[in-house]
Short mmCIF file of C-alpha atoms in Angstrom, two decimals:
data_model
loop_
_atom_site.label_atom_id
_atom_site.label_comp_id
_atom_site.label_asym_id
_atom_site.label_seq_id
_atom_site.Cartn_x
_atom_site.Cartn_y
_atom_site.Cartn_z
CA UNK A 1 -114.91 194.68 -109.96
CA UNK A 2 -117.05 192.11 -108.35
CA UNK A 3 -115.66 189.30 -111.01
CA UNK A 4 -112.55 190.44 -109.71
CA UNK A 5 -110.80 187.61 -107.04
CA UNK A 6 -109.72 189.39 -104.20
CA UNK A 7 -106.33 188.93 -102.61
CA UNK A 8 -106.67 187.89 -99.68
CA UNK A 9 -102.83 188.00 -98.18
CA UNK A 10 -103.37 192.02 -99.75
CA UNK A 11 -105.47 192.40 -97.53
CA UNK A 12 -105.07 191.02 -94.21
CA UNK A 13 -101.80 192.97 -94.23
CA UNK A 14 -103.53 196.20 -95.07
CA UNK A 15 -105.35 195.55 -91.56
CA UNK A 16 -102.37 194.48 -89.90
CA UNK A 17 -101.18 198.02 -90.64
CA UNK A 18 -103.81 199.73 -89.53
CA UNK A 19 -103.71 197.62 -86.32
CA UNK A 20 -100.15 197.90 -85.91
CA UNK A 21 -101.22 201.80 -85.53
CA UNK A 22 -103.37 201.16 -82.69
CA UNK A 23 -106.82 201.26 -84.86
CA UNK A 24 -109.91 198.96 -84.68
CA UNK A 25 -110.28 197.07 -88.08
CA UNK A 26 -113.49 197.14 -89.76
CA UNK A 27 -114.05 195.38 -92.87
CA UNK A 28 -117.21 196.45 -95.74
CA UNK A 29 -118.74 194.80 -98.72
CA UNK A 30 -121.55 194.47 -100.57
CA UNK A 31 -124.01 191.85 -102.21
CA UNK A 32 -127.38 192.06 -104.21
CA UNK A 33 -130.16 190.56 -102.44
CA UNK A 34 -132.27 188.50 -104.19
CA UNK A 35 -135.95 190.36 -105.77
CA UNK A 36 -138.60 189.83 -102.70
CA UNK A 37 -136.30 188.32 -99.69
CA UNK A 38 -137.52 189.97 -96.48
CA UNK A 39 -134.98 187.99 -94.83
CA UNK A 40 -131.00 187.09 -94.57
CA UNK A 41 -129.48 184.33 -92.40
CA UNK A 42 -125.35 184.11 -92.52
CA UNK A 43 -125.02 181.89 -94.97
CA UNK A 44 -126.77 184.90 -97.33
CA UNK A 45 -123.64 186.03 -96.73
CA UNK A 46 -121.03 183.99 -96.84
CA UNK A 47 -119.84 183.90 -99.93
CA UNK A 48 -120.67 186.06 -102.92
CA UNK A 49 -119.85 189.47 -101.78
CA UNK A 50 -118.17 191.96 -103.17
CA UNK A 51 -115.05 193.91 -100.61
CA UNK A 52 -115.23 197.93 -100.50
CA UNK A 53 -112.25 198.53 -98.06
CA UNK A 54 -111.69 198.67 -94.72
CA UNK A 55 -112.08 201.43 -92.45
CA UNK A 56 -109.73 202.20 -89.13
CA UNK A 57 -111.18 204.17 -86.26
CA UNK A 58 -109.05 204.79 -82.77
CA UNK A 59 -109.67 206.03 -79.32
CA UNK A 60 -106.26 206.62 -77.98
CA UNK A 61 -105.67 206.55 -74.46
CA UNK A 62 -106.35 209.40 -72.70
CA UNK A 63 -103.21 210.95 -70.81
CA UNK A 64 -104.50 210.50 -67.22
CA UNK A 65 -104.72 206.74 -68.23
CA UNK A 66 -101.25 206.33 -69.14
CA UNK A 67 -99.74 208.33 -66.04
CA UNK A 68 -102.14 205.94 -64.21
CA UNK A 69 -100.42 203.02 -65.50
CA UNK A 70 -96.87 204.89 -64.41
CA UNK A 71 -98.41 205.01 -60.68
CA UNK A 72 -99.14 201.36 -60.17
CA UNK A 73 -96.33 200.20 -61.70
CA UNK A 74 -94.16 202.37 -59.34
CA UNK A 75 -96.52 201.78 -56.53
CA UNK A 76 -95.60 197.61 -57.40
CA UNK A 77 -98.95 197.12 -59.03
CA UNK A 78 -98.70 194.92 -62.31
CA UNK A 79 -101.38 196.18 -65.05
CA UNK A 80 -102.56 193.53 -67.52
CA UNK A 81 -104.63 194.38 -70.45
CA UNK A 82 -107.16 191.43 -71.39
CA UNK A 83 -109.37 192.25 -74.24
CA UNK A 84 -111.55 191.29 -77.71
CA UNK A 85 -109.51 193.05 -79.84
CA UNK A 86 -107.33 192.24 -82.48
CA UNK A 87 -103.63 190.92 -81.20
CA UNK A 88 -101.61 193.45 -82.98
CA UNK A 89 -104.02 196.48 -82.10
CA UNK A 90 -103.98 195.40 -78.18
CA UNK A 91 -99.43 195.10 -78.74
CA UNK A 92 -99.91 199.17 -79.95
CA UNK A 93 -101.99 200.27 -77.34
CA UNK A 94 -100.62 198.24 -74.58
CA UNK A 95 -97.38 199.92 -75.70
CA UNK A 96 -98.65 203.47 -75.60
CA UNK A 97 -99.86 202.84 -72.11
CA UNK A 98 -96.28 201.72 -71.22
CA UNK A 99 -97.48 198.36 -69.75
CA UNK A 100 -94.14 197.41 -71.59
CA UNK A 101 -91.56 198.56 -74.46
CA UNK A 102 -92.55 195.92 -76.48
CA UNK A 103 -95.22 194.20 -74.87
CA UNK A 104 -95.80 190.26 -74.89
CA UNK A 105 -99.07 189.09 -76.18
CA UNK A 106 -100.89 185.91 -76.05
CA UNK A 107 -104.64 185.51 -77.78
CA UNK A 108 -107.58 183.20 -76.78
CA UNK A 109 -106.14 180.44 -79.00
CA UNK A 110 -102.68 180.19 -77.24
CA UNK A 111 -104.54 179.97 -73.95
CA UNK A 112 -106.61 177.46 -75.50
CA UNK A 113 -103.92 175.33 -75.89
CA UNK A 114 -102.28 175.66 -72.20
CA UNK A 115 -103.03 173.62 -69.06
CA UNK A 116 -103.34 175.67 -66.10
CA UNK A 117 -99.67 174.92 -65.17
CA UNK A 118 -98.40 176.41 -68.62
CA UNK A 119 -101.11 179.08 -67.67
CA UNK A 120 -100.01 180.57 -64.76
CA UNK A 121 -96.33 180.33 -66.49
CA UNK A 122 -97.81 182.55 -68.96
CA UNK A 123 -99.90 184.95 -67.09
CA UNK A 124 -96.43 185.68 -64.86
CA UNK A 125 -94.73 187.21 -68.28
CA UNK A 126 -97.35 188.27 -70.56
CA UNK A 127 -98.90 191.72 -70.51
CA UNK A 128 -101.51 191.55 -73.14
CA UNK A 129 -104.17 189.22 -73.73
CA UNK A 130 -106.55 189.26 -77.14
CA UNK A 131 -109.43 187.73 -78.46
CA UNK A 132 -110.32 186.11 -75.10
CA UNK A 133 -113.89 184.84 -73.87
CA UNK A 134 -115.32 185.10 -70.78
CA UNK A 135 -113.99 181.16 -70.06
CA UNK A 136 -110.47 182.58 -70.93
CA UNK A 137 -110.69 185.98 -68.71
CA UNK A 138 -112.33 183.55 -65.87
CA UNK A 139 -109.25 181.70 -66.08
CA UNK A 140 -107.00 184.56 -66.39
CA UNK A 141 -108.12 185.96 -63.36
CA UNK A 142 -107.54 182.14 -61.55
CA UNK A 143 -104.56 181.79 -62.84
CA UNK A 144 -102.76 185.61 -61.46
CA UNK A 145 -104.72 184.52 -57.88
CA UNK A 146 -102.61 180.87 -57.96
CA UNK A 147 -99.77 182.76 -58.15
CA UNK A 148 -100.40 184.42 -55.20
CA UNK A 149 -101.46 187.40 -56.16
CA UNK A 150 -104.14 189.97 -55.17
CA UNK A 151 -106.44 190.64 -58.36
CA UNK A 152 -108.27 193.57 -59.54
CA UNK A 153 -110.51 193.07 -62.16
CA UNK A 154 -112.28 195.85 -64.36
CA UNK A 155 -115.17 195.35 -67.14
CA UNK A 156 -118.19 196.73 -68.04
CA UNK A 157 -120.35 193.51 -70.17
CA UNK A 158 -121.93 190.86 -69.18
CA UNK A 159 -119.19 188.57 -70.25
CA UNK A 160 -117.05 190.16 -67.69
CA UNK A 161 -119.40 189.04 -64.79
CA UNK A 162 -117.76 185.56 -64.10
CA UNK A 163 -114.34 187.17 -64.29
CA UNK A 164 -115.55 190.30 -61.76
CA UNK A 165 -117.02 188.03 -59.45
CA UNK A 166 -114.02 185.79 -59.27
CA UNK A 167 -111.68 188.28 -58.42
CA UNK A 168 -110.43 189.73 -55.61
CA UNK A 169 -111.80 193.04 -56.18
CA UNK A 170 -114.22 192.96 -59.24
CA UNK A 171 -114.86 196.57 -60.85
CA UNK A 172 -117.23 197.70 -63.37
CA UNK A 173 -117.95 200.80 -65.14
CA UNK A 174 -120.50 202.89 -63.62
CA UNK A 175 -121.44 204.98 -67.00
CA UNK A 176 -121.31 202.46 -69.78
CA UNK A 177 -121.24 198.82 -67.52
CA UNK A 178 -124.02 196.40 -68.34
CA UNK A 179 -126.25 195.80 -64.63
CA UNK A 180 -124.99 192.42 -65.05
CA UNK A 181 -121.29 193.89 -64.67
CA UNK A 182 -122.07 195.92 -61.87
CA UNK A 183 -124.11 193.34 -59.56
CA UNK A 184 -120.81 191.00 -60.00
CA UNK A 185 -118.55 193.34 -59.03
CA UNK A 186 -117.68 194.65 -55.50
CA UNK A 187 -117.26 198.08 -56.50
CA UNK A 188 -118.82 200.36 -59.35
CA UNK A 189 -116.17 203.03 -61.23
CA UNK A 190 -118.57 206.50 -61.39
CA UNK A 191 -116.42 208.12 -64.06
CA UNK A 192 -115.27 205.01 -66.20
CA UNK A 193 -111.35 206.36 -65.75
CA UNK A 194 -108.91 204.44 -64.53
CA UNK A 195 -106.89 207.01 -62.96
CA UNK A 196 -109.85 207.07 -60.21
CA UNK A 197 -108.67 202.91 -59.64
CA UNK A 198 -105.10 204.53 -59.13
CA UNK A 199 -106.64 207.59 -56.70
CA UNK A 200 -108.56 204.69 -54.69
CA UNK A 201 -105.29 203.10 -54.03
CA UNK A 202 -103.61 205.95 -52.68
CA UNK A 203 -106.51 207.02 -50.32
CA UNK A 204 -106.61 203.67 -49.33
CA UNK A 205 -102.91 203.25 -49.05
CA UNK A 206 -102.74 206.84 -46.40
CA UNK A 207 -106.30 204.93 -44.92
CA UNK A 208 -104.32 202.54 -43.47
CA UNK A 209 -101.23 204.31 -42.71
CA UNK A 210 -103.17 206.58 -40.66
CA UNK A 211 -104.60 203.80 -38.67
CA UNK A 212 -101.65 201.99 -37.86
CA UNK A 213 -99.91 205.56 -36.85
CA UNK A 214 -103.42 205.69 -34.24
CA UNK A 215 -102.18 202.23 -33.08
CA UNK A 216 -98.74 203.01 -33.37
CA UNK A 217 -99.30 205.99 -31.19
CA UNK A 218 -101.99 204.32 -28.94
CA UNK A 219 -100.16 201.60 -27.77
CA UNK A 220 -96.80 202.52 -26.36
CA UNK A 221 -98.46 206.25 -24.96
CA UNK A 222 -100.10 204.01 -22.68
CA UNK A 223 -97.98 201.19 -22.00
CA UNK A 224 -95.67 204.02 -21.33
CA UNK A 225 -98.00 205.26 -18.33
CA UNK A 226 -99.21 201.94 -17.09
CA UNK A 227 -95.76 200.42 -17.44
CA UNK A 228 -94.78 203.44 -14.80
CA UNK A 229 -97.56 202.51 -12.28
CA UNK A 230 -96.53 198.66 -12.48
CA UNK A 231 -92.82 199.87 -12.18
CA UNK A 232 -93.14 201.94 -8.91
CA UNK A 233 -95.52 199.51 -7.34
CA UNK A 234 -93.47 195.91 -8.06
CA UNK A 235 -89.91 198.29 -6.46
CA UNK A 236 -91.71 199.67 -3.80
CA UNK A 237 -91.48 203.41 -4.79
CA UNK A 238 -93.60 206.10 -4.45
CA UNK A 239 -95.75 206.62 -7.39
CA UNK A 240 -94.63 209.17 -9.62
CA UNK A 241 -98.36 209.48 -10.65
CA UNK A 242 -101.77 209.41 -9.40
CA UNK A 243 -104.51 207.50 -11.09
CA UNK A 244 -106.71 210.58 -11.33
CA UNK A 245 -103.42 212.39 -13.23
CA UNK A 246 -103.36 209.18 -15.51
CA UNK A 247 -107.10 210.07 -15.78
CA UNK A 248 -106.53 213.87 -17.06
CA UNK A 249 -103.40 212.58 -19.05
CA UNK A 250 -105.56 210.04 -21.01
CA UNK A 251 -108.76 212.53 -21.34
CA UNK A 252 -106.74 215.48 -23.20
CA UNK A 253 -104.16 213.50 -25.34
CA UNK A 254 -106.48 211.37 -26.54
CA UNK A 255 -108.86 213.72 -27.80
CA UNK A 256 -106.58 216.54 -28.44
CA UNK A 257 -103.48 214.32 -30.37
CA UNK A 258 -105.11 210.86 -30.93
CA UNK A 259 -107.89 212.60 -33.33
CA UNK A 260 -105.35 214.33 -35.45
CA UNK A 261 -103.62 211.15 -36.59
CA UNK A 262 -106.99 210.75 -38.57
CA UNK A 263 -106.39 214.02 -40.48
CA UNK A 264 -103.10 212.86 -41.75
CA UNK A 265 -102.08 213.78 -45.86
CA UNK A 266 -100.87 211.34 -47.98
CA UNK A 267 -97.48 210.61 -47.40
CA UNK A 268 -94.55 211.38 -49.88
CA UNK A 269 -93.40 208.06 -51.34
CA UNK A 270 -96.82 206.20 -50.51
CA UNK A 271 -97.74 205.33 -54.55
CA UNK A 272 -93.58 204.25 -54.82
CA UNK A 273 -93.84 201.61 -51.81
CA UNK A 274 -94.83 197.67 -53.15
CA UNK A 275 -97.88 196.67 -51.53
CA UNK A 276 -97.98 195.17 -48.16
CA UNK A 277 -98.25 191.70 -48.40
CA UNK A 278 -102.52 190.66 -47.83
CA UNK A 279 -101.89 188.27 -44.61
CA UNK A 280 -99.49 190.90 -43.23
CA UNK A 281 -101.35 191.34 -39.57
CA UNK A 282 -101.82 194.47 -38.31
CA UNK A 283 -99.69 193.61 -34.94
CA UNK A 284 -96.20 192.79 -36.89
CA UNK A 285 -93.29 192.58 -35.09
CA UNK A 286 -92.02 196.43 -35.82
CA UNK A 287 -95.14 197.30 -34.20
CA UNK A 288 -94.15 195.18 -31.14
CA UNK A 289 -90.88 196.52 -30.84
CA UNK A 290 -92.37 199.67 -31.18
CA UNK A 291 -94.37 199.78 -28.24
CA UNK A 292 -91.74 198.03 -26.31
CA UNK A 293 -89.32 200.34 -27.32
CA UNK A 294 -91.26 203.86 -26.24
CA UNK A 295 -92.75 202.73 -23.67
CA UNK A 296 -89.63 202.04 -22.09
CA UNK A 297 -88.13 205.93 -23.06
CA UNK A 298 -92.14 207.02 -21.62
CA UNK A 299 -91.01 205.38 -18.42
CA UNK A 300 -87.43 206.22 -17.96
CA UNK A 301 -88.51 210.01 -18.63
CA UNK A 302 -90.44 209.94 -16.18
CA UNK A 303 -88.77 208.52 -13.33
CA UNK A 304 -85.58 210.49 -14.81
CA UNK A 305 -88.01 213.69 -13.85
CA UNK A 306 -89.34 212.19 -10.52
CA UNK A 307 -86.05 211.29 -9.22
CA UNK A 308 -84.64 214.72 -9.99
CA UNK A 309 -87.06 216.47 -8.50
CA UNK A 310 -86.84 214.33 -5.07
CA UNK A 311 -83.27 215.26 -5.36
CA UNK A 312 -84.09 219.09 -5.58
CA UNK A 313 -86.25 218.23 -2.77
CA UNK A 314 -89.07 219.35 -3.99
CA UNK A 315 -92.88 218.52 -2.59
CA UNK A 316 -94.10 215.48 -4.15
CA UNK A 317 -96.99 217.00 -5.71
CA UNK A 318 -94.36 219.54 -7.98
CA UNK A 319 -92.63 216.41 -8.78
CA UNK A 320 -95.53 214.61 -9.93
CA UNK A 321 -96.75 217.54 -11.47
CA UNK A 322 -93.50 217.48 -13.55
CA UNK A 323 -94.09 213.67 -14.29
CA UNK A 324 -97.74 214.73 -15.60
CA UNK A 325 -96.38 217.29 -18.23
CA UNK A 326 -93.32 215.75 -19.07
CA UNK A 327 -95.13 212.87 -20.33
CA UNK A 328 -97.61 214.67 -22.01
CA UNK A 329 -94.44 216.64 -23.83
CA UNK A 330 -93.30 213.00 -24.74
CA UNK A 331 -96.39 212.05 -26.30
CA UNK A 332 -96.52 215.23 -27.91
CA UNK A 333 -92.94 214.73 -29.20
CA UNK A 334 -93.76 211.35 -29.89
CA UNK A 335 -97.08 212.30 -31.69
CA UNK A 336 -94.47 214.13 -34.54
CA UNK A 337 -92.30 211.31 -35.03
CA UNK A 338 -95.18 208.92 -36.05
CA UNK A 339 -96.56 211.17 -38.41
CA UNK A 340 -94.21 209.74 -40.76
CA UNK A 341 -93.78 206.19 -40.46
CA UNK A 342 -91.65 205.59 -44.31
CA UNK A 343 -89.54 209.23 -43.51
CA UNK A 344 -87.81 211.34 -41.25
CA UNK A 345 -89.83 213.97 -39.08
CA UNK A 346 -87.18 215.96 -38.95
CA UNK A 347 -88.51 218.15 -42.12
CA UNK A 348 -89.85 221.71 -42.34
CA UNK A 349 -92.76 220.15 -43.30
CA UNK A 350 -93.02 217.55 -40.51
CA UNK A 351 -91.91 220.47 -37.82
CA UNK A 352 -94.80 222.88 -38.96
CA UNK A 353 -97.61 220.01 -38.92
CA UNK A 354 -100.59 220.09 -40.55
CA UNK A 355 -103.72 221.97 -38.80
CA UNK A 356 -105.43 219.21 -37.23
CA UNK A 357 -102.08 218.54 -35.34
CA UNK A 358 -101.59 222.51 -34.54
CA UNK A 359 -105.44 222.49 -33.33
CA UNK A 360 -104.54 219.37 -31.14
CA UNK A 361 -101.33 220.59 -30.17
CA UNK A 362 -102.73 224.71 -29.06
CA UNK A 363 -105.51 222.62 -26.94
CA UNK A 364 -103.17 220.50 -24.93
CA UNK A 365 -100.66 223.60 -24.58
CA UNK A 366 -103.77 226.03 -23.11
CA UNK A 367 -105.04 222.09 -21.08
CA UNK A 368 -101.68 221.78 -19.46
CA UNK A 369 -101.48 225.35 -18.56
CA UNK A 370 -104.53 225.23 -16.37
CA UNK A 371 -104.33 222.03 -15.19
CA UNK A 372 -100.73 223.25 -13.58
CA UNK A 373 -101.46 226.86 -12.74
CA UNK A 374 -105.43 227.04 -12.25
CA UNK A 375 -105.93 226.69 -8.35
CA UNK A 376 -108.77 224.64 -8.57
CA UNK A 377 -107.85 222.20 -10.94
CA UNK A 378 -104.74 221.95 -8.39
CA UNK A 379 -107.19 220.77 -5.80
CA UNK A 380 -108.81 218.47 -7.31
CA UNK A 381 -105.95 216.59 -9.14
CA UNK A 382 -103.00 217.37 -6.54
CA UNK A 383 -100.71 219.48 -8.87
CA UNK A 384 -98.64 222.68 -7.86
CA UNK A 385 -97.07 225.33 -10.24
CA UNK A 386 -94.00 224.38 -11.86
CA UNK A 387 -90.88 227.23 -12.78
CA UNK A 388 -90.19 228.45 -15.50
CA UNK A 389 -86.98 226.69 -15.84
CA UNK A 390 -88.05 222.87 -15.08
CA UNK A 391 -91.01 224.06 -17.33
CA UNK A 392 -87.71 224.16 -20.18
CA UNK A 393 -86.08 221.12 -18.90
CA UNK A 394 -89.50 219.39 -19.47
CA UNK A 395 -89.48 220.54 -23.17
CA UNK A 396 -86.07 219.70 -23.56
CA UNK A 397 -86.92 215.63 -22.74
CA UNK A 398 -89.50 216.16 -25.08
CA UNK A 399 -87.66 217.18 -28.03
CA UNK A 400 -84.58 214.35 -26.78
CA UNK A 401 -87.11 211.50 -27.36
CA UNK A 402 -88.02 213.11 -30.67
CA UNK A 403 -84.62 212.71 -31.96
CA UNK A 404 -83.60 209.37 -30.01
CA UNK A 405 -87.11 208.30 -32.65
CA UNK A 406 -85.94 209.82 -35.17
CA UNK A 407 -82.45 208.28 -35.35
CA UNK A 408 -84.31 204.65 -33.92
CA UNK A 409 -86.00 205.35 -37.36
CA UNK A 410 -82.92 205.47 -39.63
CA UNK A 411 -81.12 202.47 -38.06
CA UNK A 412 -84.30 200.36 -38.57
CA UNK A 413 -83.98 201.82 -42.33
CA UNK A 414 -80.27 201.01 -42.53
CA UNK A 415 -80.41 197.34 -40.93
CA UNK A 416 -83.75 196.90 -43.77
CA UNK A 417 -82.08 197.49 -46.18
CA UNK A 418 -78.35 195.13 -45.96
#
């Protein structure tokens, strides 16, 4: 009955309902147009119209988006939904993401209202913001970087741009972004799912955890060997090895074990670690105790294995010969242990390695074989055959620095965590 006054308050809570369910509000009605007009400007229509009803439509979040959400906020990674829509339909879906039980939600107008110190009070607490503009999102995203914090931002319209460009990390929607969206941003989503966002992380996460386990291995495998040269030269003692040995060392660990570091999987636990803090250097002090630390076992083992074979007396080229492949057991040994820089190696898992490390491992094994037993690569780098019994003594130091890591490992775990 368009003589009929409508009821406004009916209404508005009908929507409410419908957005308390998680559903996008649209409202119809109808007006005669006047005999002849061509054309209709808003004020045609603002007054004069008759209400049909309203209509509710949803799109509920897909179940790869909410076990997303359940990754970064387990991997320390705040979500925070910033949209158009209405307040009480962003609360519903916000809450059947699980971005909270009962999720805190601010609109355009509140922010309105804030200066930016009440702002980035706000953004600390609030999970949901509605009916924003571009100002407001730009602002948003200012705010969360005050705070310290490193920002991700996703859209996919133009009004997104100054908000994408702003951030830290601006990404837009590959299938449905506007061009606009995806020349601000630094990175373009293919699929338009945010589970790939999550599956970036945790390739980037075991990214860098593999190259800090290259460095981590690196560094003290060769201050190890150089700190064994500086050692016999500043006592005055015969060197335990040659240059050329160094050489050989250097040549097939590098290659062989280095390279396999590369290869690593994820690692259990990486999406359930906080994120490393963005000015964290690469050279902490861990690291540097690190290399101190094995380079110091590198070079005890292997005076420990020159001095015993001197006592044996021995020839000096079996005793360096021992020195060669006892430290290349060490790095091997070692080489284990680092796999797993957040756990314990000592795991069926970490024992059986993963192919890249039993590729690396069978080529230094078949290496170390000829370059002890093969005459000529005797005469060119000095080496003699070695029994079969300081060939098990060798091993043994081998697996004793793997567990003197191994339990270095849990102490540094223990004292981190009083």
């Amino acid at each position: 009955d368009a003589s009929r006054p409508i009821d406004r308050d009916a209404w508005h809570r009908r929507a409410d309902e419908l957005a308390a369910q998680g559903q996008r509000v649209l409202s119809f009605a109808t007006k005669a147009a006047e005999d002849g007009k061509r054309e209709l400007a808003f004020d045609d229509v603002s007054n004069g119209a008759t209400m049909l009803g309203l209509l509710g439509f949803i799109d509920p979040p897909r179940e790869e988006a909410i076990e997303a959400v359940r990754d970064c906020q387990s991997a320390g990674i705040r979500v925070v939904m910033i949209t158009g829509d209405h307040a009480v339909t962003a609360r519903e879906i916000a809450r059947q993401l699980g971005l909270a039980e009962a999720p805190k939600v601010l609109t355009g107008q509140d922010l309105q209202s804030l200066d930016e110190a009440g702002l980035r009070a706000a953004v600390s607490e609030t999970a949901v913001f509605a009916r924003t503009t571009p100002e407001h999102k730009l602002r948003l995203v200012e705010a969360l970087q005050a705070e310290g914090l490193t920002v991700a931002m996703t859209g996919d319209g133009v009004n997104d741009a100054p908000a994408l460009k702003r951030a830290d990390v601006g990404v837009a929607m590959g299938e449905k972004g506007t061009e606009a969206a995806k020349e601000a941003a630094e990175m373009v989503l293919a699929d338009d799912n945010f589970a790939s966002i999550v599956a970036a992380v945790r390739e980037g996460r075991t990214v860098y955890d593999n190259l800090m386990k290259v460095i981590a291995w690196t560094l003290p495998t060769n201050g190890g060997e150089a700190m064994t040269i500086v050692t016999a030269i500043a006592l005055g003692l015969a060197l335990p090895i040659t240059p050329v040995q160094i050489l050989w060392i250097n040549m097939i660990t590098a290659v062989a074990l280095g390279l396999t570091l590369a290869f690593e999987p994820t690692e259990p636990g990486t999406m359930r670690r906080p994120p490393r803090p963005a000015d964290q250097p690469i050279f902490t002090g861990e690291l540097l105790w690190k290399v101190g630390f094995v380079s110091a076992l590198f070079v005890a083992g292997a005076f420990g294995m020159f001095f015993w074979a001197e006592e044996r007396g021995l020839p000096i080229e079996t005793a360096r010969t021992m020195v060669v492949n006892t430290i290349v057991v060490m790095e091997v040994s070692y080489l284990f242990s680092v796999r797993f820089v957040h756990g314990t190696s000592l795991t069926m898992q970490g024992v059986l390695g993963t192919p890249a490390v039993l590729i690396g491992l069978g080529l230094v094994v078949i290496g170390q074989l000829v370059f002890t037993y093969v005459p000529f690569m005797q005469a060119v780098f000095g080496t003699r055959s070695v029994s079969l019994t300081d060939g098990l003594v060798i091993v043994a130091v081998g697996v004793a620095l793997l567990i003197v890591l191994e339990l270095e490992k849990r102490v540094r775990r223990f004292l981190g965590t009083r």
